[in-house]
C-alpha positions as a printed NumPy array, in Angstrom:
array([[ 11.825,   0.638,  -4.708],
       [ 10.935,   4.174,  -3.711],
       [  8.859,   6.742,  -5.612],
       [ 11.84 ,   8.219,  -7.479],
       [ 12.918,   4.761,  -8.644],
       [  9.342,   4.076,  -9.764],
       [  9.322,   7.352, -11.721],
       [ 12.568,   6.343, -13.452],
       [ 11.159,   2.884, -14.234],
       [  7.98 ,   4.346, -15.762],
       [  9.989,   6.887, -17.761],
       [ 12.25 ,   4.127, -19.143],
       [  9.37 ,   1.743, -19.921],
       [  7.423,   4.469, -21.75 ],
       [ 10.498,   6.049, -23.403],
       [  9.649,   9.47 , -21.982],
       [ 11.417,  12.031, -19.801],
       [ 11.59 ,  11.672, -16.032],
       [  9.29 ,  14.708, -15.741],
       [  6.66 ,  12.927, -17.845],
       [  7.192,   9.708, -15.87 ],
       [  6.646,  11.642, -12.635],
       [  3.402,  13.122, -14.009],
       [  2.213,   9.615, -14.896],
       [  3.057,   8.172, -11.466],
       [  1.449,  11.139,  -9.686],
       [ -1.669,  10.83 , -11.863],
       [ -2.071,   7.148, -10.956],
       [ -1.525,   7.779,  -7.236],
       [ -3.945,  10.721,  -7.235],
       [ -6.482,   8.619,  -9.13 ],
       [ -6.267,   5.913,  -6.476],
       [ -6.692,   8.494,  -3.694],
       [ -9.705,  10.091,  -5.377],
       [-11.263,   6.716,  -6.177],
       [-10.979,   5.524,  -2.577],
       [-12.324,   8.858,  -1.328],
       [-15.287,   8.818,  -3.742],
       [-16.371,   5.179,  -3.746],
       [-14.42 ,   3.639,  -0.81 ],
       [-12.724,   1.187,  -3.185],
       [-10.326,   1.007,  -6.129],
       [-10.061,  -2.45 ,  -7.69 ],
       [ -7.158,  -3.17 , -10.037],
       [ -7.784,  -6.669, -11.374],
       [ -4.728,  -8.882, -10.904],
       [ -2.901,  -6.278,  -8.804],
       [ -5.117,  -5.666,  -5.802],
       [ -7.823,  -3.623,  -4.147],
       [ -7.534,  -0.461,  -2.08 ],
       [-10.501,  -0.03 ,   0.256],
       [-11.567,   1.928,   3.324],
       [-11.598,   0.012,   6.59 ],
       [-13.281,   1.357,   9.703],
       [-11.624,   0.725,  13.034],
       [-13.807,   0.63 ,  16.115],
       [-12.957,   2.578,  19.24 ],
       [-10.905,   0.443,  21.587],
       [ -8.889,   0.461,  24.777],
       [ -5.128,   0.78 ,  24.686],
       [ -2.214,   1.556,  26.983],
       [  0.071,   4.552,  27.093],
       [  3.494,   2.893,  26.692],
       [  5.213,   5.491,  28.896],
       [  2.825,   5.469,  31.847],
       [  0.936,   2.201,  31.417],
       [ -2.346,   4.101,  31.86 ],
       [ -5.409,   2.75 ,  30.033],
       [ -6.566,   5.095,  27.285],
       [ -9.428,   5.095,  24.796],
       [ -8.383,   5.058,  21.149],
       [-11.006,   6.792,  18.991],
       [-12.712,   5.105,  16.062],
       [-10.988,   5.899,  12.762],
       [-10.8  ,   5.021,   9.101],
       [ -7.765,   3.629,   7.32 ],
       [ -6.918,   2.261,   3.886],
       [ -6.576,  -1.477,   3.424],
       [ -4.803,  -3.151,   0.5  ],
       [ -5.757,  -6.676,  -0.539],
       [ -3.35 ,  -8.338,  -2.948],
       [ -4.695,  -9.674,  -6.263],
       [ -4.079, -13.212,  -7.529],
       [ -1.523, -12.283, -10.229],
       [  0.473, -10.21 ,  -7.735],
       [  0.368, -13.082,  -5.201],
       [  1.81 , -15.431,  -7.811],
       [  4.687, -13.038,  -8.559],
       [  5.506, -12.706,  -4.87 ],
       [  5.273, -16.464,  -4.335],
       [  7.929, -16.993,  -7.021],
       [ 10.34 , -14.714,  -5.129],
       [ 11.217, -17.588,  -2.768],
       [ 11.868, -17.663,   0.957],
       [ 14.614, -15.007,   0.811],
       [ 11.925, -12.315,   0.678],
       [ 10.442, -13.3  ,   4.04 ],
       [ 13.217, -11.564,   5.96 ],
       [ 13.787, -14.648,   8.101],
       [ 17.273, -16.001,   8.504],
       [ 17.909, -19.721,   8.127],
       [ 19.203, -21.579,  11.155],
       [ 22.659, -23.089,  10.861]])
């Protein structure tokens, strides 16, 4: 599902126009961004938690030249799945793993 499909889903579920559905989706996404920026964490019980994770500086390799380079320390966003969401995904079965069965 992409953002446009999510907008359509929200609009249908709430019986509103697609424009209103898009405003709702954008409001939620902006709220998550602002919450992570302000308090380093947004916790949605049952769904999951968005939090800031700090990466330490480390050594890496330039894939073209093979030269050792230093990768600077940085921050990224981590998502930890909530229990209810885990249960939904677990019910999806093995087809969602992307692995093909051997014949």
